[in-house]
Coordinates of C-alpha atoms in Angstrom, one line a residue:
Chain R
M1075 CA 87.9 -50.5 -49.4
R1076 CA 90.9 -48.9 -47.8
K1077 CA 94.0 -49.5 -49.9
K1078 CA 97.3 -50.7 -48.3
I1079 CA 100.3 -48.6 -49.3
S1080 CA 103.3 -50.9 -49.7
S1081 CA 106.4 -49.8 -47.8
S1082 CA 108.6 -49.7 -50.9
R1083 CA 106.7 -46.7 -52.3
T1084 CA 106.4 -43.1 -51.1
P1085 CA 103.6 -43.0 -48.6
G1086 CA 100.4 -41.8 -50.3
R1087 CA 101.7 -42.6 -53.8
P1088 CA 99.7 -45.3 -55.5
A1089 CA 100.9 -47.8 -58.1
A1090 CA 100.3 -46.4 -61.6
S1091 CA 97.6 -49.0 -62.3
E1092 CA 95.6 -47.8 -59.3
E1093 CA 95.9 -44.2 -60.2
R1094 CA 92.9 -43.9 -62.4
G1095 CA 90.6 -45.7 -60.1
A1096 CA 91.7 -44.0 -56.9
R1097 CA 91.5 -40.5 -58.5
E1098 CA 88.0 -41.2 -59.8
L1099 CA 87.0 -42.6 -56.4
L1100 CA 88.2 -39.4 -54.7
L1101 CA 86.5 -37.1 -57.3
N1102 CA 83.2 -39.0 -56.8
A1103 CA 83.5 -38.8 -53.1
A1104 CA 84.2 -35.1 -53.2
T1105 CA 81.4 -34.2 -55.5
E1106 CA 78.9 -36.3 -53.5
L1107 CA 79.9 -34.6 -50.3
F1108 CA 79.8 -31.1 -51.9
A1109 CA 76.2 -31.7 -53.0
V1110 CA 75.0 -32.8 -49.6
Q1111 CA 77.0 -30.5 -47.2
G1112 CA 78.5 -27.9 -49.5
V1113 CA 82.1 -27.2 -50.5
A1114 CA 82.9 -25.2 -47.4
G1115 CA 81.7 -27.9 -45.0
T1116 CA 83.7 -30.6 -46.7
T1117 CA 87.3 -31.3 -45.5
F1118 CA 89.9 -33.4 -47.2
A1119 CA 89.6 -35.9 -44.3
M1120 CA 85.9 -36.4 -45.0
I1121 CA 86.5 -36.9 -48.7
A1122 CA 89.3 -39.5 -48.1
K1123 CA 87.1 -41.3 -45.6
R1124 CA 84.1 -41.5 -47.9
A1125 CA 86.4 -42.8 -50.7
G1126 CA 87.9 -45.3 -48.3
L1127 CA 91.4 -43.9 -49.0
T1128 CA 93.9 -42.1 -47.0
P1129 CA 94.2 -38.2 -46.8
A1130 CA 97.7 -38.7 -48.1
M1131 CA 96.3 -40.2 -51.3
L1132 CA 93.9 -37.2 -51.7
H1133 CA 96.9 -34.8 -51.3
Y1134 CA 98.8 -36.8 -53.8
Y1135 CA 96.2 -36.1 -56.5
F1136 CA 95.1 -32.7 -55.5
R1137 CA 97.5 -30.3 -53.8
D1138 CA 94.7 -28.3 -52.1
R1139 CA 91.1 -27.5 -52.3
N1140 CA 91.6 -25.0 -55.0
E1141 CA 93.1 -27.6 -57.3
L1142 CA 90.4 -30.1 -56.4
L1143 CA 87.7 -27.5 -57.3
D1144 CA 89.5 -26.7 -60.6
V1145 CA 89.4 -30.4 -61.5
V1146 CA 85.7 -30.8 -60.5
V1147 CA 84.9 -27.9 -62.8
E1148 CA 87.1 -29.0 -65.6
E1149 CA 86.5 -32.7 -65.7
R1150 CA 83.0 -32.9 -64.5
L1151 CA 80.9 -29.8 -64.8
L1152 CA 82.4 -28.5 -68.1
L1153 CA 82.1 -31.9 -69.6
L1154 CA 78.4 -31.9 -68.8
I1155 CA 77.9 -28.3 -70.0
T1156 CA 79.7 -29.1 -73.3
R1157 CA 77.6 -32.2 -73.9
V1158 CA 74.4 -30.4 -73.2
W1159 CA 75.2 -27.5 -75.5
A1160 CA 77.3 -29.0 -78.3
K1161 CA 74.4 -29.8 -80.5
V1162 CA 72.8 -26.3 -80.2
E1163 CA 73.0 -24.7 -83.6
A1164 CA 71.6 -21.6 -85.4
D1165 CA 68.6 -22.1 -87.6
A1166 CA 67.4 -25.2 -85.7
D1167 CA 63.8 -25.5 -84.5
P1168 CA 64.0 -23.9 -81.0
A1169 CA 61.5 -26.5 -79.7
E1170 CA 63.6 -29.4 -80.8
T1171 CA 66.7 -27.6 -79.4
V1172 CA 65.0 -27.1 -76.0
R1173 CA 63.9 -30.8 -76.0
G1174 CA 67.4 -31.9 -76.7
I1175 CA 68.9 -29.7 -74.0
V1176 CA 66.4 -31.1 -71.4
Q1177 CA 67.2 -34.7 -72.4
R1178 CA 71.0 -34.3 -72.4
L1179 CA 70.9 -32.5 -69.1
L1180 CA 68.8 -35.2 -67.6
D1181 CA 71.2 -37.8 -69.0
G1182 CA 74.1 -35.9 -67.4
I1183 CA 72.3 -35.8 -64.1
E1184 CA 71.6 -39.5 -64.3
A1185 CA 75.4 -40.1 -64.5
M1186 CA 76.2 -37.4 -61.9
P1187 CA 73.3 -37.1 -59.5
W1188 CA 75.2 -34.6 -57.3
V1189 CA 75.0 -31.9 -60.1
P1190 CA 71.6 -30.2 -59.4
S1191 CA 72.3 -29.7 -55.7
A1192 CA 75.8 -28.4 -56.4
W1193 CA 74.4 -26.1 -59.0
M1194 CA 71.9 -24.6 -56.5
R1195 CA 74.3 -24.5 -53.6
E1196 CA 77.7 -23.6 -55.1
I1197 CA 76.9 -21.9 -58.4
L1198 CA 73.6 -20.0 -58.0
N1199 CA 74.2 -19.0 -54.4
E1200 CA 76.1 -15.8 -53.7
G1201 CA 79.3 -16.9 -52.2
G1202 CA 79.0 -20.3 -53.8
L1203 CA 82.5 -21.8 -54.1
L1204 CA 82.2 -23.0 -57.8
R1205 CA 80.4 -19.8 -58.9
E1206 CA 83.4 -17.8 -60.2
R1207 CA 85.0 -20.8 -61.8
I1208 CA 81.8 -21.7 -63.7
V1209 CA 80.6 -18.2 -64.6
R1210 CA 83.5 -17.4 -66.8
R1211 CA 83.2 -20.7 -68.6
L1212 CA 79.5 -20.7 -69.4
P1213 CA 78.6 -21.3 -73.1
Y1214 CA 77.4 -17.8 -73.6
A1215 CA 77.5 -18.0 -77.4
K1216 CA 75.3 -21.1 -77.5
V1217 CA 72.9 -19.5 -75.0
R1218 CA 72.6 -16.4 -77.2
L1219 CA 72.1 -18.6 -80.2
L1220 CA 69.1 -20.3 -78.6
G1221 CA 67.9 -16.9 -77.4
E1222 CA 68.0 -15.6 -80.9
S1223 CA 66.2 -18.6 -82.4
L1224 CA 63.5 -18.2 -79.8
A1225 CA 63.2 -14.5 -80.7
Q1226 CA 62.9 -15.4 -84.4
G1227 CA 60.2 -17.8 -83.4
Q1228 CA 58.4 -15.0 -81.6
A1229 CA 58.6 -12.9 -84.8
K1230 CA 57.0 -15.7 -86.8
G1231 CA 54.4 -16.4 -84.1
T1232 CA 55.6 -19.9 -83.3
V1233 CA 57.1 -18.9 -79.9
N1234 CA 55.1 -17.4 -77.1
R1235 CA 55.6 -13.6 -77.2
D1236 CA 55.2 -13.2 -73.4
V1237 CA 58.6 -14.8 -72.7
D1238 CA 61.9 -13.1 -72.6
P1239 CA 64.0 -15.3 -75.0
L1240 CA 67.2 -15.1 -73.1
L1241 CA 65.5 -15.5 -69.7
A1242 CA 63.7 -18.5 -71.2
V1243 CA 66.9 -20.4 -71.7
F1244 CA 67.6 -20.1 -68.0
S1245 CA 64.0 -21.1 -67.2
V1246 CA 64.5 -24.3 -69.0
I1247 CA 67.8 -25.2 -67.4
G1248 CA 66.5 -24.0 -64.0
M1249 CA 63.4 -26.1 -64.2
V1250 CA 65.4 -29.3 -64.8
M1251 CA 67.9 -28.5 -62.0
L1252 CA 65.3 -27.4 -59.5
H1253 CA 63.2 -30.5 -60.0
M1254 CA 66.1 -32.8 -60.0
A1255 CA 67.6 -31.2 -56.9
T1256 CA 64.4 -31.5 -54.9
I1257 CA 62.7 -34.6 -56.2
R1258 CA 63.3 -36.5 -53.0
F1259 CA 62.4 -33.6 -50.7
W1260 CA 59.2 -33.1 -52.7
S1261 CA 58.3 -36.7 -52.7
E1262 CA 58.8 -37.1 -49.0
A1263 CA 56.8 -33.9 -48.3
F1264 CA 53.9 -35.2 -50.3
D1265 CA 54.3 -38.8 -49.3
R1266 CA 54.7 -40.0 -52.9
Q1267 CA 57.0 -42.3 -54.8
P1268 CA 59.7 -40.2 -56.4
P1269 CA 58.7 -39.8 -60.1
S1270 CA 60.8 -41.8 -62.5
R1271 CA 63.1 -40.2 -65.1
P1272 CA 60.5 -40.6 -67.9
Q1273 CA 57.8 -39.0 -65.7
V1274 CA 60.0 -36.0 -64.8
E1275 CA 61.1 -35.6 -68.4
R1276 CA 57.5 -35.7 -69.6
H1277 CA 56.5 -33.1 -67.0
I1278 CA 59.3 -30.7 -67.8
V1279 CA 59.3 -31.1 -71.5
G1280 CA 55.5 -30.9 -71.6
L1281 CA 55.4 -27.8 -69.4
V1282 CA 58.3 -26.0 -71.0
L1283 CA 57.6 -26.7 -74.7
N1284 CA 53.9 -26.0 -74.3
G1285 CA 54.9 -22.8 -72.4
L1286 CA 57.3 -21.6 -75.1
Q1287 CA 54.8 -22.3 -77.9
G1288 CA 53.2 -19.4 -79.7
S1289 CA 49.6 -19.3 -80.7
A1290 CA 50.5 -19.8 -84.4
P1291 CA 51.4 -23.1 -86.2
A1292 CA 53.3 -26.2 -85.3
R1293 CA 51.2 -27.0 -82.2
A1294 CA 50.7 -30.6 -83.1
K1295 CA 54.3 -31.2 -83.9
H1296 CA 55.6 -29.7 -80.6
K1297 CA 53.0 -31.6 -78.5
K1298 CA 53.9 -35.0 -79.9
R1299 CA 56.8 -36.9 -78.3
Chain C
M361 CA 72.5 4.2 -36.0
R362 CA 74.0 2.7 -32.9
K363 CA 71.6 3.3 -30.0
K364 CA 72.9 4.6 -26.7
I365 CA 71.7 2.6 -23.7
S366 CA 71.1 5.0 -20.8
S367 CA 72.8 3.9 -17.6
S368 CA 69.5 3.9 -15.6
R369 CA 68.3 0.8 -17.5
T370 CA 69.6 -2.8 -17.6
P371 CA 72.3 -3.0 -20.2
G372 CA 71.0 -4.3 -23.5
R373 CA 67.4 -3.5 -22.6
P374 CA 65.8 -0.9 -24.7
A375 CA 63.0 1.6 -23.8
A376 CA 59.6 0.1 -24.6
S377 CA 59.1 2.7 -27.3
E378 CA 62.2 1.6 -29.1
E379 CA 61.4 -2.1 -28.9
R380 CA 59.4 -2.5 -32.0
G381 CA 61.8 -0.7 -34.2
A382 CA 64.9 -2.3 -32.8
R383 CA 63.4 -5.8 -33.1
E384 CA 62.4 -5.1 -36.7
L385 CA 65.9 -3.8 -37.5
L386 CA 67.5 -6.9 -36.1
L387 CA 65.2 -9.3 -38.0
N388 CA 65.8 -7.4 -41.2
A389 CA 69.5 -7.5 -40.7
A390 CA 69.4 -11.2 -39.9
T391 CA 67.3 -12.2 -42.9
E392 CA 69.4 -10.1 -45.3
L393 CA 72.6 -11.8 -44.0
F394 CA 71.1 -15.2 -44.1
A395 CA 70.3 -14.7 -47.8
V396 CA 73.7 -13.6 -48.7
Q397 CA 76.0 -15.7 -46.6
G398 CA 73.7 -18.4 -45.2
V399 CA 72.4 -19.0 -41.7
A400 CA 75.5 -21.0 -40.6
G401 CA 77.9 -18.3 -41.7
T402 CA 76.0 -15.5 -39.8
T403 CA 76.9 -14.8 -36.2
F404 CA 75.0 -12.7 -33.7
A405 CA 77.8 -10.2 -33.8
M406 CA 77.4 -9.7 -37.6
I407 CA 73.6 -9.3 -37.3
A408 CA 74.0 -6.7 -34.5
K409 CA 76.7 -4.8 -36.5
R410 CA 74.5 -4.7 -39.6
A411 CA 71.6 -3.4 -37.7
G412 CA 73.8 -0.8 -36.0
L413 CA 72.8 -2.2 -32.6
T414 CA 74.7 -4.0 -29.8
P415 CA 75.0 -7.8 -29.5
A416 CA 73.4 -7.3 -26.1
M417 CA 70.3 -5.9 -27.8
L418 CA 70.1 -8.9 -30.1
H419 CA 70.4 -11.3 -27.1
Y420 CA 67.6 -9.3 -25.4
Y421 CA 65.2 -10.1 -28.2
F422 CA 66.4 -13.5 -29.2
R423 CA 67.9 -15.9 -26.6
D424 CA 69.9 -17.8 -29.2
R425 CA 70.0 -18.7 -32.9
N426 CA 67.2 -21.2 -32.5
E427 CA 64.8 -18.7 -31.2
L428 CA 65.8 -16.2 -33.9
L429 CA 65.2 -18.8 -36.6
D430 CA 61.8 -19.6 -35.1
V431 CA 60.9 -16.0 -35.3
V432 CA 62.1 -15.6 -38.9
V433 CA 59.9 -18.6 -39.8
E434 CA 56.9 -17.5 -37.8
E435 CA 56.8 -13.8 -38.5
R436 CA 58.3 -13.6 -41.9
L437 CA 58.2 -16.8 -44.0
L438 CA 54.9 -18.2 -42.7
L439 CA 53.3 -14.8 -43.1
L440 CA 54.3 -14.8 -46.8
I441 CA 53.2 -18.4 -47.3
T442 CA 49.9 -17.7 -45.7
R443 CA 49.3 -14.6 -47.9
V444 CA 50.3 -16.5 -51.1
W445 CA 48.0 -19.4 -50.4
A446 CA 45.1 -17.9 -48.5
K447 CA 43.0 -17.2 -51.7
V448 CA 43.5 -20.7 -53.2
E449 CA 40.2 -22.4 -53.2
A450 CA 38.5 -25.5 -54.6
D451 CA 36.5 -25.2 -57.8
A452 CA 38.5 -22.1 -58.9
D453 CA 39.9 -21.8 -62.4
P454 CA 43.4 -23.3 -62.0
A455 CA 44.9 -20.8 -64.4
E456 CA 43.6 -17.9 -62.4
T457 CA 44.8 -19.5 -59.2
V458 CA 48.3 -20.0 -60.6
R459 CA 48.4 -16.4 -61.8
G460 CA 47.3 -15.2 -58.4
I461 CA 50.0 -17.3 -56.7
V462 CA 52.7 -15.9 -58.9
Q463 CA 51.5 -12.3 -58.3
R464 CA 51.3 -12.6 -54.5
L465 CA 54.6 -14.4 -54.3
L466 CA 56.2 -11.6 -56.3
D467 CA 54.6 -9.1 -54.1
G468 CA 56.0 -10.8 -51.0
I469 CA 59.4 -11.0 -52.6
E470 CA 59.2 -7.3 -53.3
A471 CA 58.7 -6.6 -49.6
M472 CA 61.3 -9.3 -48.5
P473 CA 63.9 -9.5 -51.3
W474 CA 66.0 -12.0 -49.2
V475 CA 63.3 -14.7 -49.5
P476 CA 64.3 -16.4 -52.8
S477 CA 68.0 -16.9 -51.8
A478 CA 67.0 -18.1 -48.4
W479 CA 64.5 -20.5 -50.0
M480 CA 67.2 -22.0 -52.2
R481 CA 69.9 -22.0 -49.6
E482 CA 68.2 -22.8 -46.4
I483 CA 65.0 -24.6 -47.3
L484 CA 65.7 -26.6 -50.5
N485 CA 69.3 -27.5 -49.7
E486 CA 69.9 -30.7 -47.7
G487 CA 71.1 -29.5 -44.4
G488 CA 69.5 -26.1 -44.9
L489 CA 68.8 -24.5 -41.5
L490 CA 65.2 -23.5 -42.0
R491 CA 64.2 -26.6 -43.8
E492 CA 62.8 -28.6 -40.9
R493 CA 61.0 -25.7 -39.5
I494 CA 59.3 -24.9 -42.8
V495 CA 58.6 -28.4 -44.1
R496 CA 56.2 -29.2 -41.3
R497 CA 54.4 -25.9 -41.8
L498 CA 53.8 -26.0 -45.6
P499 CA 50.2 -25.4 -46.7
Y500 CA 49.9 -29.0 -47.9
A501 CA 46.1 -28.9 -48.0
K502 CA 46.1 -25.9 -50.3
V503 CA 48.8 -27.4 -52.5
R504 CA 46.7 -30.5 -52.9
L505 CA 43.7 -28.4 -53.7
L506 CA 45.5 -26.8 -56.6
G507 CA 46.9 -30.1 -57.7
E508 CA 43.4 -31.5 -57.8
S509 CA 42.0 -28.6 -59.7
L510 CA 44.8 -29.0 -62.3
A511 CA 44.0 -32.7 -62.5
Q512 CA 40.3 -31.9 -63.1
G513 CA 41.4 -29.5 -65.8
Q514 CA 43.4 -32.4 -67.4
A515 CA 40.3 -34.5 -67.4
K516 CA 38.3 -31.7 -69.2
G517 CA 41.2 -31.1 -71.6
T518 CA 41.8 -27.5 -70.4
V519 CA 45.1 -28.4 -68.7
N520 CA 48.2 -29.9 -70.4
R521 CA 48.0 -33.7 -69.8
D522 CA 51.8 -34.0 -69.9
V523 CA 52.3 -32.3 -66.6
D524 CA 52.1 -34.0 -63.2
P525 CA 49.5 -31.8 -61.4
L526 CA 51.2 -31.8 -58.0
L527 CA 54.7 -31.4 -59.4
A528 CA 53.4 -28.5 -61.4
V529 CA 52.6 -26.6 -58.3
F530 CA 56.2 -26.8 -57.3
S531 CA 57.3 -25.9 -60.9
V532 CA 55.3 -22.6 -60.5
I533 CA 56.7 -21.7 -57.1
G534 CA 60.2 -22.8 -58.1
M535 CA 60.1 -20.8 -61.3
V536 CA 59.4 -17.6 -59.4
M537 CA 61.9 -18.3 -56.6
L538 CA 64.7 -19.4 -59.1
H539 CA 64.3 -16.3 -61.3
M540 CA 64.1 -13.9 -58.4
A541 CA 67.1 -15.4 -56.6
T542 CA 69.3 -15.2 -59.7
I543 CA 68.1 -12.2 -61.6
R544 CA 71.2 -10.1 -60.8
F545 CA 73.6 -13.0 -61.4
W546 CA 71.9 -13.7 -64.7
S547 CA 71.8 -10.0 -65.8
E548 CA 75.5 -9.6 -65.0
A549 CA 76.4 -12.8 -66.8
F550 CA 74.6 -11.6 -70.0
D551 CA 75.5 -8.0 -69.5
R552 CA 71.9 -6.8 -69.4
Q553 CA 69.8 -4.6 -67.3
P554 CA 68.0 -6.7 -64.7
P555 CA 64.4 -7.1 -65.9
S556 CA 61.8 -5.1 -64.1
R557 CA 59.1 -6.7 -61.9
P558 CA 56.5 -6.4 -64.7
Q559 CA 58.9 -8.0 -67.2
V560 CA 59.7 -10.9 -64.9
E561 CA 56.0 -11.4 -64.1
R562 CA 55.0 -11.4 -67.8
H563 CA 57.7 -13.9 -68.6
I564 CA 56.9 -16.3 -65.7
V565 CA 53.1 -16.0 -66.0
G566 CA 53.3 -16.3 -69.8
L567 CA 55.5 -19.4 -69.7
V568 CA 53.8 -21.2 -66.9
L569 CA 50.2 -20.5 -67.9
N570 CA 50.8 -21.3 -71.5
G571 CA 52.7 -24.4 -70.3
L572 CA 49.9 -25.6 -68.2
Q573 CA 47.3 -25.0 -70.8
G574 CA 45.6 -28.0 -72.5
S575 CA 44.9 -28.2 -76.1
A576 CA 41.1 -27.8 -75.5
P577 CA 39.1 -24.6 -74.9
A578 CA 39.9 -21.4 -73.0
R579 CA 43.1 -20.7 -74.9
A580 CA 42.3 -17.0 -75.6
K581 CA 41.1 -16.4 -72.0
H582 CA 44.3 -17.8 -70.5
K583 CA 46.6 -16.0 -73.0
K584 CA 45.1 -12.6 -72.3
R585 CA 46.4 -10.6 -69.4

C-alpha cells in the first residue's frame, strides 16, 4: 500500500484527494499500535510502516507526537465520549440511562477496538500518556447527573442502597472497558471461543442493572431486555 | 537508610542477619516502582535507590530482571492468589464464595497496595511483563469450580441467568482491581475524599452480589451483610 510521491510535489506532501485517506490511515495505525504496545513504545517510523506510508507523510500531518496525541484525543476519544454521554439527561430512569451508556460504549468500541486497551494503558495508568489530555475533558457534569439520578433512585428504593452512586458510574464504564480489553486474553486462558457482542452485552447489562437495582419496585421492567 | 558494607566482606554481600530485611526492602521497592512506572521503565539502579541500598546489593539477591520478576510472582503475587482462592470449594453458596473472594482480595491489596496497578499494567496489558509468568499459574481449577457453582445457581434460579458464569468470575476480580487501581485518580477527578476500605467493599460487594442474584429465593440472605 505504499504510496508513490510524485517528483513534482514537495516530498511527503500528498495530493489533496489523498489527504483524507492517508490521514485516517495514519491515525488508525497509530491508535492500533498505542493499544498493543503503548504510546511510549510507538515511534513515528512504526506508525508509518504499519500504515504503509512514509515517515515524511506522517510528519506532514502531525508535527510531533504531542500533536498526534492531541488529534487522537480530539478526533477519536472525545468523539466517543461525547456520543456515549450525549443522551444522558436529568430525570431519566437511571437503569435506562445505564443501559444506553453500555450499548453506546460497546458500539464505539466495535468501531474502535483499540479503545479499551488504550483506556487501561494510557488513561488509567499513572504516567499514561493520554491521561492528562483526557482527564480535563471528561464529561463531569453528565457523570454527576447520572450519579444524582442514582442517588434519587436510592431514596425511592429503586436503586441498591449499598452502592456509591458516583463510584457506580465508574463501575459501569470500567466493567465494559475491562471486559472488552481482555476478552481475548480471557478466552485463551479458559480455552473458549471469545463471546460475541450480544453475549458480552447481555452479561454486562444483566450484571450491572441487576446490581444497581433496589429491593423496591420496577424489578420486572429492569430485568426485561 | 543506605547500609555500609564493611571492608572485611565481599562488596555487595550483606551480613546474614541483614539478609532478610534487605531482600524485603528491595522487593518492596521493586514492586512499588513497577506499579507506578511499569516494569520496563524501572532499572536496577532505581530500585536500589528507592530501597536506600546499593545496586550491588540488588545484584547479590537477584541476578537479573528475570530472576527478580520470578521472585515477585512467586513470593508476592502467587501468595496473594493462593490466599484469595484457597477457600473456594465445590458445593458452597456462590454468593458467600464471591463475598469471601472480594474480602480476601481487598485484604491482600491492603498489604500490597501496588497489586492492582501492576495487575492492570503488567498482567492484563498485551506485552505486560508479568503476563506470561502469571497466566500459566492462575488457579484455573478454582475459577472453574466457582463458575460451575454459579451455573448451578442459574439452574436453580438463585443466580442471574443473564450472566456468563465464567465471565462473572472475572467481573468480580476485575471490579475489585479496577476500583482499587483507580481510587485516587477517581477521587481527584471528582474532588472527593478517597472512599475508605469499608466503603469500597460495601459498594463492590453490594453491586456484584446483587448483580449475580437471580429472581428466585435467598434475596434477603444475600442482601444482608
